[in-house]
């Protein structure tokens, strides 16, 4: 997560968050936090459609990115009640995302197996081409419905 996004969640200025981190750098090794390079930041801005201030305001340095462990460590650096609430919610979100990714991977593998089985099965059947296409379309409709049901519910920290 970007430092500015975390600062918004914690309801502090980005510079305040980064000052707290800089005062505790030993708590944030490279696998907890890193700074984007100029090229990474430019690529991110293009993909995210971030616009910079025309008056030259905004960032004077490239943003820091926090990994899951870095976000967890922020709770020991930012000690407000808000920081505790946000950290708990972020950790729950990471757990939900990890669980969804595991379930989605298993489902994807099973669907691939089903597809291979179906292709082999259709080779042996003496159905006409149109009937095969209708059967395949019905299977894909069912699979699409199944995939919709496996999408995660809205996750994330909710603000009033």
CSV table of N, CA and C in Angstrom, one decimal:
chain,number,residue,atom,x,y,z
A,1,UNK,N,0.8,-1.2,0.0
A,1,UNK,CA,0.0,0.0,0.0
A,1,UNK,C,0.9,1.2,0.0
A,2,UNK,N,0.5,2.3,-0.7
A,2,UNK,CA,1.2,3.5,-0.8
A,2,UNK,C,1.1,4.3,0.5
A,3,UNK,N,2.2,5.0,0.8
A,3,UNK,CA,2.2,5.8,2.1
A,3,UNK,C,1.0,6.8,2.1
A,4,UNK,N,0.7,7.4,1.0
A,4,UNK,CA,-0.4,8.4,0.9
A,4,UNK,C,-1.7,7.7,1.2
A,5,UNK,N,-1.9,6.5,0.7
A,5,UNK,CA,-3.2,5.8,1.0
A,5,UNK,C,-3.3,5.4,2.4
A,6,UNK,N,-2.2,4.9,3.0
A,6,UNK,CA,-2.2,4.6,4.4
A,6,UNK,C,-2.5,5.9,5.3
A,7,UNK,N,-1.8,7.0,4.9
A,7,UNK,CA,-2.0,8.2,5.7
A,7,UNK,C,-3.5,8.6,5.6
A,8,UNK,N,-4.1,8.5,4.5
A,8,UNK,CA,-5.5,8.8,4.4
A,8,UNK,C,-6.4,8.0,5.3
A,9,UNK,N,-6.1,6.6,5.3
A,9,UNK,CA,-6.8,5.7,6.2
A,9,UNK,C,-6.6,6.1,7.7
A,10,UNK,N,-5.3,6.4,8.0
A,10,UNK,CA,-5.0,6.8,9.4
A,10,UNK,C,-5.4,8.2,9.8
A,11,UNK,N,-5.8,8.9,8.8
A,11,UNK,CA,-6.3,10.3,9.0
A,11,UNK,C,-5.1,11.2,9.5
A,12,UNK,N,-3.9,11.0,8.9
A,12,UNK,CA,-2.8,11.9,9.2
A,12,UNK,C,-2.2,12.3,7.8
A,13,UNK,N,-1.4,13.3,7.8
A,13,UNK,CA,-0.7,13.7,6.6
A,13,UNK,C,0.3,12.7,6.3
A,14,UNK,N,0.6,12.6,5.0
A,14,UNK,CA,1.6,11.6,4.5
A,14,UNK,C,3.0,11.9,5.1
A,15,UNK,N,3.3,13.2,5.2
A,15,UNK,CA,4.6,13.5,5.8
A,15,UNK,C,4.7,13.1,7.3
A,16,UNK,N,3.6,13.2,8.0
A,16,UNK,CA,3.6,12.7,9.4
A,16,UNK,C,3.8,11.2,9.5
A,17,UNK,N,3.1,10.5,8.6
A,17,UNK,CA,3.3,9.0,8.6
A,17,UNK,C,4.8,8.7,8.3
A,18,UNK,N,5.3,9.4,7.3
A,18,UNK,CA,6.7,9.1,6.9
A,18,UNK,C,7.7,9.5,7.9
A,19,UNK,N,7.4,10.6,8.6
A,19,UNK,CA,8.4,11.0,9.7
A,19,UNK,C,8.4,10.0,10.8
A,20,UNK,N,7.2,9.4,11.1
A,20,UNK,CA,7.2,8.4,12.2
A,20,UNK,C,7.9,7.2,11.7
A,21,UNK,N,7.8,6.8,10.5
A,21,UNK,CA,8.6,5.7,9.9
A,21,UNK,C,10.1,5.9,10.0
A,22,UNK,N,10.5,7.1,9.5
A,22,UNK,CA,11.9,7.5,9.5
A,22,UNK,C,12.5,7.4,10.9
A,23,UNK,N,11.7,7.8,11.9
A,23,UNK,CA,12.2,7.8,13.3
A,23,UNK,C,12.4,6.3,13.8
A,24,UNK,N,11.8,5.4,13.0
A,24,UNK,CA,11.8,4.0,13.5
A,24,UNK,C,12.3,3.1,12.3
A,25,UNK,N,13.2,3.5,11.5
A,25,UNK,CA,13.6,2.7,10.3
A,25,UNK,C,14.1,1.3,10.6
A,26,UNK,N,14.6,1.0,11.8
A,26,UNK,CA,15.0,-0.3,12.1
A,26,UNK,C,13.8,-1.3,12.1
A,27,UNK,N,12.6,-0.8,12.2
A,27,UNK,CA,11.4,-1.6,12.2
A,27,UNK,C,10.9,-1.9,10.8
A,28,UNK,N,11.5,-1.3,9.8
A,28,UNK,CA,11.0,-1.4,8.4
A,28,UNK,C,12.1,-1.8,7.5
A,29,UNK,N,12.5,-3.1,7.5
A,29,UNK,CA,13.5,-3.6,6.6
A,29,UNK,C,12.9,-3.6,5.1
A,30,UNK,N,13.7,-3.9,4.2
A,30,UNK,CA,13.3,-3.8,2.7
A,30,UNK,C,12.1,-4.7,2.4
A,31,UNK,N,11.9,-5.8,3.1
A,31,UNK,CA,10.7,-6.6,2.8
A,31,UNK,C,9.5,-6.1,3.5
A,32,UNK,N,9.6,-5.0,4.3
A,32,UNK,CA,8.4,-4.4,4.9
A,32,UNK,C,8.0,-3.1,4.2
A,33,UNK,N,9.0,-2.4,3.6
A,33,UNK,CA,8.8,-1.1,3.0
A,33,UNK,C,9.9,-0.8,2.0
A,34,UNK,N,9.5,-0.2,0.9
A,34,UNK,CA,10.5,0.2,0.0
A,34,UNK,C,10.0,1.5,-0.7
A,35,UNK,N,10.9,2.2,-1.4
A,35,UNK,CA,10.5,3.4,-2.1
A,35,UNK,C,10.5,3.1,-3.6
A,36,UNK,N,9.5,3.6,-4.2
A,36,UNK,CA,9.4,3.4,-5.7
A,36,UNK,C,10.5,4.2,-6.4
A,37,UNK,N,10.9,3.7,-7.5
A,37,UNK,CA,11.9,4.4,-8.4
A,37,UNK,C,11.1,5.4,-9.2
A,38,UNK,N,11.8,6.3,-9.9
A,38,UNK,CA,11.1,7.3,-10.7
A,38,UNK,C,10.3,6.6,-11.8
A,39,UNK,N,10.9,5.5,-12.5
A,39,UNK,CA,10.2,4.8,-13.5
A,39,UNK,C,8.9,4.1,-13.0
A,40,UNK,N,9.1,3.4,-11.8
A,40,UNK,CA,7.9,2.8,-11.2
A,40,UNK,C,6.8,3.7,-10.9
A,41,UNK,N,7.2,4.9,-10.4
A,41,UNK,CA,6.2,5.9,-10.0
A,41,UNK,C,5.5,6.4,-11.3
A,42,UNK,N,6.2,6.7,-12.3
A,42,UNK,CA,5.6,7.1,-13.6
A,42,UNK,C,4.7,6.1,-14.1
A,43,UNK,N,5.1,4.8,-14.1
A,43,UNK,CA,4.3,3.8,-14.6
A,43,UNK,C,3.0,3.6,-13.8
A,44,UNK,N,3.2,3.8,-12.5
A,44,UNK,CA,2.0,3.7,-11.6
A,44,UNK,C,1.0,4.8,-11.8
A,45,UNK,N,1.5,6.0,-12.0
A,45,UNK,CA,0.7,7.2,-12.2
A,45,UNK,C,-0.1,7.0,-13.5
A,46,UNK,N,0.6,6.5,-14.6
A,46,UNK,CA,-0.1,6.3,-15.9
A,46,UNK,C,-1.2,5.2,-15.7
A,47,UNK,N,-0.9,4.1,-15.1
A,47,UNK,CA,-1.9,3.1,-14.9
A,47,UNK,C,-3.1,3.5,-14.0
A,48,UNK,N,-2.7,4.3,-13.0
A,48,UNK,CA,-3.7,4.7,-12.0
A,48,UNK,C,-4.4,6.0,-12.3
A,49,UNK,N,-4.0,6.6,-13.4
A,49,UNK,CA,-4.5,7.9,-13.9
A,49,UNK,C,-4.4,9.0,-12.8
A,50,UNK,N,-3.3,9.0,-12.1
A,50,UNK,CA,-3.0,10.0,-11.1
A,50,UNK,C,-2.5,11.3,-11.8
A,51,UNK,N,-3.1,12.4,-11.5
A,51,UNK,CA,-2.7,13.6,-12.1
A,51,UNK,C,-1.9,14.4,-11.1
A,52,UNK,N,-0.9,15.1,-11.5
A,52,UNK,CA,-0.1,15.9,-10.6
A,52,UNK,C,-0.5,17.3,-10.6
A,53,UNK,N,-0.3,18.0,-9.6
A,53,UNK,CA,-0.7,19.4,-9.4
A,53,UNK,C,0.0,20.3,-10.5
A,54,UNK,N,-0.7,21.1,-11.2
A,54,UNK,CA,-0.1,22.0,-12.2
A,54,UNK,C,0.8,23.1,-11.6
A,55,UNK,N,0.5,23.4,-10.3
A,55,UNK,CA,1.3,24.5,-9.7
A,55,UNK,C,2.6,24.0,-9.1
A,56,UNK,N,2.9,22.7,-9.3
A,56,UNK,CA,4.2,22.2,-8.8
A,56,UNK,C,4.1,21.7,-7.4
A,57,UNK,N,2.9,21.6,-6.8
A,57,UNK,CA,2.8,21.1,-5.5
A,57,UNK,C,2.8,19.6,-5.5
A,58,UNK,N,2.4,19.0,-4.4
A,58,UNK,CA,2.4,17.5,-4.4
A,58,UNK,C,3.7,16.9,-3.8
A,59,UNK,N,4.0,15.8,-4.3
A,59,UNK,CA,5.2,15.0,-3.8
A,59,UNK,C,6.5,15.6,-4.1
A,60,UNK,N,7.4,15.6,-3.2
A,60,UNK,CA,8.8,16.1,-3.5
A,60,UNK,C,9.7,14.9,-3.5
A,61,UNK,N,9.2,13.7,-3.3
A,61,UNK,CA,10.0,12.5,-3.3
A,61,UNK,C,9.1,11.4,-3.8
A,62,UNK,N,9.6,10.2,-4.2
A,62,UNK,CA,8.9,9.1,-4.6
A,62,UNK,C,8.2,8.4,-3.4
A,63,UNK,N,7.0,7.9,-3.6
A,63,UNK,CA,6.3,7.3,-2.5
A,63,UNK,C,6.9,6.0,-2.0
A,64,UNK,N,6.6,5.8,-0.7
A,64,UNK,CA,7.0,4.5,-0.1
A,64,UNK,C,5.8,3.6,-0.2
A,65,UNK,N,6.2,2.3,-0.4
A,65,UNK,CA,5.2,1.2,-0.5
A,65,UNK,C,5.4,0.3,0.7
A,66,UNK,N,4.3,0.0,1.4
A,66,UNK,CA,4.4,-0.9,2.5
A,66,UNK,C,3.8,-2.3,2.2
A,67,UNK,N,4.5,-3.3,2.6
A,67,UNK,CA,4.0,-4.7,2.4
A,67,UNK,C,3.0,-5.0,3.6
A,68,UNK,N,2.5,-6.2,3.6
A,68,UNK,CA,1.6,-6.6,4.7
A,68,UNK,C,2.3,-6.5,6.0
A,69,UNK,N,3.6,-6.9,6.1
A,69,UNK,CA,4.3,-6.9,7.3
A,69,UNK,C,4.6,-5.4,7.7
A,70,UNK,N,4.9,-4.6,6.7
A,70,UNK,CA,5.1,-3.1,7.0
A,70,UNK,C,3.9,-2.5,7.5
A,71,UNK,N,2.7,-2.8,7.0
A,71,UNK,CA,1.4,-2.2,7.5
A,71,UNK,C,1.2,-2.7,8.9
A,72,UNK,N,1.5,-3.9,9.2
A,72,UNK,CA,1.4,-4.4,10.6
A,72,UNK,C,2.3,-3.7,11.5
A,73,UNK,N,3.5,-3.4,11.1
A,73,UNK,CA,4.5,-2.7,11.9
A,73,UNK,C,4.1,-1.3,12.2
A,74,UNK,N,3.3,-0.7,11.3
A,74,UNK,CA,2.9,0.7,11.5
A,74,UNK,C,2.1,0.9,12.8
A,75,UNK,N,1.4,-0.2,13.2
A,75,UNK,CA,0.7,-0.1,14.5
A,75,UNK,C,1.6,0.2,15.7
A,76,UNK,N,2.8,-0.2,15.6
A,76,UNK,CA,3.8,0.0,16.7
A,76,UNK,C,4.4,1.4,16.6
A,77,UNK,N,4.2,2.0,15.4
A,77,UNK,CA,4.8,3.4,15.2
A,77,UNK,C,3.7,4.4,15.4
A,78,UNK,N,2.6,4.2,14.9
A,78,UNK,CA,1.4,5.1,15.0
A,78,UNK,C,0.5,4.6,16.1
A,79,UNK,N,0.4,5.3,17.2
A,79,UNK,CA,-0.2,4.7,18.4
A,79,UNK,C,-1.6,5.3,18.7
A,80,UNK,N,-2.2,5.9,17.8
A,80,UNK,CA,-3.6,6.4,18.0
A,80,UNK,C,-4.6,5.3,18.0
A,81,UNK,N,-5.8,5.6,18.5
A,81,UNK,CA,-6.9,4.6,18.5
A,81,UNK,C,-7.3,4.3,17.0
A,82,UNK,N,-7.2,5.4,16.2
A,82,UNK,CA,-7.6,5.3,14.8
A,82,UNK,C,-6.6,4.3,14.1
A,83,UNK,N,-5.3,4.4,14.4
A,83,UNK,CA,-4.3,3.6,13.8
A,83,UNK,C,-4.5,2.1,14.2
A,84,UNK,N,-4.9,1.9,15.4
A,84,UNK,CA,-5.2,0.5,15.9
A,84,UNK,C,-6.4,-0.1,15.1
A,85,UNK,N,-7.5,0.7,15.0
A,85,UNK,CA,-8.7,0.3,14.3
A,85,UNK,C,-8.3,0.0,12.8
A,86,UNK,N,-7.6,0.9,12.2
A,86,UNK,CA,-7.2,0.7,10.8
A,86,UNK,C,-6.4,-0.5,10.6
A,87,UNK,N,-5.4,-0.7,11.4
A,87,UNK,CA,-4.5,-1.9,11.3
A,87,UNK,C,-5.3,-3.2,11.5
A,88,UNK,N,-6.2,-3.3,12.4
A,88,UNK,CA,-7.0,-4.5,12.6
A,88,UNK,C,-7.8,-4.7,11.3
A,89,UNK,N,-8.4,-3.7,10.8
A,89,UNK,CA,-9.2,-3.9,9.6
A,89,UNK,C,-8.3,-4.3,8.4
A,90,UNK,N,-7.2,-3.7,8.2
A,90,UNK,CA,-6.3,-4.0,7.1
A,90,UNK,C,-5.8,-5.5,7.2
A,91,UNK,N,-5.4,-5.9,8.4
A,91,UNK,CA,-5.0,-7.3,8.6
A,91,UNK,C,-6.1,-8.3,8.3
A,92,UNK,N,-7.3,-7.9,8.7
A,92,UNK,CA,-8.5,-8.8,8.3
A,92,UNK,C,-8.7,-8.8,6.8
A,93,UNK,N,-8.5,-7.7,6.1
A,93,UNK,CA,-8.6,-7.7,4.7
A,93,UNK,C,-7.6,-8.5,4.0
A,94,UNK,N,-6.3,-8.4,4.5
A,94,UNK,CA,-5.3,-9.3,3.9
A,94,UNK,C,-5.6,-10.7,4.1
A,95,UNK,N,-6.1,-11.1,5.2
A,95,UNK,CA,-6.5,-12.5,5.4
A,95,UNK,C,-7.6,-12.9,4.5
A,96,UNK,N,-8.6,-12.1,4.3
A,96,UNK,CA,-9.7,-12.4,3.4
A,96,UNK,C,-9.2,-12.5,1.9
A,97,UNK,N,-8.3,-11.6,1.5
A,97,UNK,CA,-7.7,-11.7,0.2
A,97,UNK,C,-6.9,-12.9,0.0
A,98,UNK,N,-6.1,-13.3,0.9
A,98,UNK,CA,-5.3,-14.5,0.8
A,98,UNK,C,-6.3,-15.8,0.7
A,99,UNK,N,-7.3,-15.8,1.5
A,99,UNK,CA,-8.2,-16.9,1.5
A,99,UNK,C,-9.0,-17.0,0.1
A,100,UNK,N,-9.4,-15.8,-0.4
A,100,UNK,CA,-10.1,-15.8,-1.7
A,100,UNK,C,-9.1,-16.2,-2.8
A,101,UNK,N,-7.8,-15.8,-2.7
A,101,UNK,CA,-6.9,-16.2,-3.7
A,101,UNK,C,-6.7,-17.8,-3.7
A,102,UNK,N,-6.6,-18.4,-2.5
A,102,UNK,CA,-6.5,-19.8,-2.4
A,102,UNK,C,-7.7,-20.5,-3.0
A,103,UNK,N,-8.9,-20.0,-2.6
A,103,UNK,CA,-10.1,-20.7,-3.1
A,103,UNK,C,-10.2,-20.5,-4.6
A,104,UNK,N,-9.9,-19.3,-5.1
A,104,UNK,CA,-10.0,-19.0,-6.5
A,104,UNK,C,-9.0,-19.9,-7.3
A,105,UNK,N,-7.8,-20.1,-6.8
A,105,UNK,CA,-6.8,-21.0,-7.5
A,105,UNK,C,-7.3,-22.4,-7.6
A,106,UNK,N,-7.9,-22.9,-6.5
A,106,UNK,CA,-8.4,-24.3,-6.5
A,106,UNK,C,-9.6,-24.4,-7.5
A,107,UNK,N,-10.4,-23.4,-7.5
A,107,UNK,CA,-11.6,-23.4,-8.4
A,107,UNK,C,-11.1,-23.4,-9.9
A,108,UNK,N,-10.1,-22.5,-10.1
A,108,UNK,CA,-9.6,-22.4,-11.5
A,108,UNK,C,-9.0,-23.8,-11.9
A,109,UNK,N,-8.2,-24.4,-11.0
A,109,UNK,CA,-7.6,-25.7,-11.4
A,109,UNK,C,-8.7,-26.8,-11.7
A,110,UNK,N,-9.8,-26.8,-10.9
A,110,UNK,CA,-10.9,-27.7,-11.1
A,110,UNK,C,-11.6,-27.4,-12.4
A,111,UNK,N,-11.8,-26.2,-12.7
A,111,UNK,CA,-12.4,-25.8,-14.0
A,111,UNK,C,-11.6,-26.2,-15.2
A,112,UNK,N,-10.3,-26.1,-15.1
A,112,UNK,CA,-9.4,-26.5,-16.1
A,112,UNK,C,-9.5,-28.0,-16.3
A,113,UNK,N,-9.5,-28.8,-15.2
A,113,UNK,CA,-9.7,-30.2,-15.3
A,113,UNK,C,-11.0,-30.6,-16.0
A,114,UNK,N,-12.1,-29.9,-15.6
A,114,UNK,CA,-13.4,-30.1,-16.2
A,114,UNK,C,-13.4,-29.8,-17.7
A,115,UNK,N,-12.7,-28.8,-18.1
A,115,UNK,CA,-12.6,-28.4,-19.5
A,115,UNK,C,-11.9,-29.5,-20.3
A,116,UNK,N,-10.8,-30.0,-19.8
A,116,UNK,CA,-10.1,-31.1,-20.4
A,116,UNK,C,-10.9,-32.3,-20.5
A,117,UNK,N,-11.6,-32.7,-19.5
A,117,UNK,CA,-12.5,-33.8,-19.5
A,117,UNK,C,-13.6,-33.7,-20.5
A,118,UNK,N,-14.2,-32.5,-20.6
A,118,UNK,CA,-15.3,-32.3,-21.5
A,118,UNK,C,-14.8,-32.4,-22.9
A,119,UNK,N,-13.6,-31.8,-23.2
A,119,UNK,CA,-13.1,-31.9,-24.6
A,119,UNK,C,-12.9,-33.3,-25.0
A,120,UNK,N,-12.3,-34.1,-24.1
A,120,UNK,CA,-12.0,-35.5,-24.4
A,120,UNK,C,-13.3,-36.3,-24.5
A,121,UNK,N,-14.3,-36.0,-23.7
A,121,UNK,CA,-15.6,-36.6,-23.7
A,121,UNK,C,-16.3,-36.3,-25.0
A,122,UNK,N,-16.3,-35.1,-25.5
A,122,UNK,CA,-17.0,-34.8,-26.7
A,122,UNK,C,-16.4,-35.5,-27.9
A,123,UNK,N,-15.1,-35.8,-27.9
A,123,UNK,CA,-14.5,-36.5,-29.0
A,123,UNK,C,-15.1,-37.8,-29.2
A,124,UNK,N,-15.5,-38.5,-28.1
A,124,UNK,CA,-16.0,-39.8,-28.2
A,124,UNK,C,-17.5,-39.8,-28.6
A,125,UNK,N,-18.2,-38.7,-28.3
A,125,UNK,CA,-19.6,-38.7,-28.6
A,125,UNK,C,-19.9,-38.4,-30.0
A,126,UNK,N,-20.9,-39.1,-30.5
A,126,UNK,CA,-21.3,-38.9,-32.0
A,126,UNK,C,-22.4,-37.9,-32.1
A,127,UNK,N,-22.3,-36.7,-31.4
A,127,UNK,CA,-23.3,-35.7,-31.5
A,127,UNK,C,-22.9,-34.8,-32.7
A,128,UNK,N,-24.0,-34.1,-33.2
A,128,UNK,CA,-23.7,-33.2,-34.3
A,128,UNK,C,-23.0,-32.0,-33.8
A,129,UNK,N,-22.4,-31.2,-34.6
A,129,UNK,CA,-21.6,-30.1,-34.3
A,129,UNK,C,-22.4,-29.0,-33.5
A,130,UNK,N,-23.6,-28.7,-34.0
A,130,UNK,CA,-24.5,-27.7,-33.4
A,130,UNK,C,-24.9,-28.1,-32.0
A,131,UNK,N,-25.2,-29.4,-31.8
A,131,UNK,CA,-25.6,-29.8,-30.4
A,131,UNK,C,-24.4,-29.7,-29.5
A,132,UNK,N,-23.2,-30.1,-30.0
A,132,UNK,CA,-22.0,-29.9,-29.1
A,132,UNK,C,-21.8,-28.4,-28.7
A,133,UNK,N,-22.0,-27.5,-29.7
A,133,UNK,CA,-21.8,-26.1,-29.4
A,133,UNK,C,-22.8,-25.6,-28.4
A,134,UNK,N,-24.1,-26.1,-28.5
A,134,UNK,CA,-25.1,-25.7,-27.5
A,134,UNK,C,-24.7,-26.3,-26.1
A,135,UNK,N,-24.2,-27.5,-26.0
A,135,UNK,CA,-23.8,-28.1,-24.8
A,135,UNK,C,-22.6,-27.3,-24.2
A,136,UNK,N,-21.7,-26.9,-25.0
A,136,UNK,CA,-20.5,-26.2,-24.5
A,136,UNK,C,-21.0,-24.8,-24.0
A,137,UNK,N,-21.9,-24.2,-24.7
A,137,UNK,CA,-22.4,-22.8,-24.3
A,137,UNK,C,-23.1,-23.0,-22.9
A,138,UNK,N,-23.9,-24.0,-22.7
A,138,UNK,CA,-24.5,-24.2,-21.4
A,138,UNK,C,-23.5,-24.4,-20.3
A,139,UNK,N,-22.5,-25.1,-20.6
A,139,UNK,CA,-21.5,-25.4,-19.6
A,139,UNK,C,-20.8,-24.1,-19.2
A,140,UNK,N,-20.4,-23.3,-20.2
A,140,UNK,CA,-19.8,-22.0,-20.0
A,140,UNK,C,-20.7,-21.0,-19.2
A,141,UNK,N,-22.0,-21.1,-19.5
A,141,UNK,CA,-22.9,-20.2,-18.8
A,141,UNK,C,-22.9,-20.6,-17.3
A,142,UNK,N,-22.9,-21.9,-17.1
A,142,UNK,CA,-22.9,-22.4,-15.7
A,142,UNK,C,-21.6,-22.1,-15.0
A,143,UNK,N,-20.5,-22.2,-15.7
A,143,UNK,CA,-19.2,-21.8,-15.1
A,143,UNK,C,-19.2,-20.3,-14.8
A,144,UNK,N,-19.7,-19.5,-15.7
A,144,UNK,CA,-19.7,-18.0,-15.4
A,144,UNK,C,-20.5,-17.7,-14.2
A,145,UNK,N,-21.6,-18.4,-14.0
A,145,UNK,CA,-22.5,-18.2,-12.8
A,145,UNK,C,-21.7,-18.6,-11.6
A,146,UNK,N,-21.0,-19.7,-11.7
A,146,UNK,CA,-20.2,-20.2,-10.6
A,146,UNK,C,-19.1,-19.2,-10.2
A,147,UNK,N,-18.4,-18.7,-11.2
A,147,UNK,CA,-17.3,-17.7,-11.0
A,147,UNK,C,-17.9,-16.5,-10.3
A,148,UNK,N,-19.1,-16.0,-10.7
A,148,UNK,CA,-19.7,-14.8,-10.1
A,148,UNK,C,-19.9,-15.1,-8.6
A,149,UNK,N,-20.3,-16.3,-8.3
A,149,UNK,CA,-20.6,-16.6,-6.9
A,149,UNK,C,-19.3,-16.7,-6.0
A,150,UNK,N,-18.2,-16.9,-6.7
A,150,UNK,CA,-16.9,-17.0,-5.9
A,150,UNK,C,-16.2,-15.6,-5.7
A,151,UNK,N,-16.7,-14.6,-6.3
A,151,UNK,CA,-16.1,-13.3,-6.2
A,151,UNK,C,-16.2,-12.8,-4.7
A,152,UNK,N,-15.2,-12.2,-4.2
A,152,UNK,CA,-15.2,-11.8,-2.8
A,152,UNK,C,-16.3,-10.7,-2.6
A,153,UNK,N,-16.8,-10.7,-1.4
A,153,UNK,CA,-17.7,-9.6,-1.0
A,153,UNK,C,-16.8,-8.3,-0.9
A,154,UNK,N,-17.5,-7.2,-0.9
A,154,UNK,CA,-16.8,-5.9,-0.7
A,154,UNK,C,-15.9,-6.0,0.5
A,155,UNK,N,-14.6,-5.8,0.4
A,155,UNK,CA,-13.7,-5.8,1.5
A,155,UNK,C,-12.9,-4.5,1.6
A,156,UNK,N,-12.4,-4.3,2.8
A,156,UNK,CA,-11.7,-3.0,3.0
A,156,UNK,C,-12.2,-2.3,4.2
A,157,UNK,N,-11.5,-1.2,4.5
A,157,UNK,CA,-11.8,-0.4,5.6
A,157,UNK,C,-12.9,0.6,5.2
A,158,UNK,N,-14.0,0.6,6.0
A,158,UNK,CA,-15.1,1.5,5.7
A,158,UNK,C,-15.1,2.7,6.6
A,159,UNK,N,-15.2,3.9,6.0
A,159,UNK,CA,-15.2,5.1,6.8
A,159,UNK,C,-16.7,5.6,6.8
A,160,UNK,N,-17.0,6.4,7.8
A,160,UNK,CA,-18.4,6.9,7.9
A,160,UNK,C,-18.6,7.9,6.8
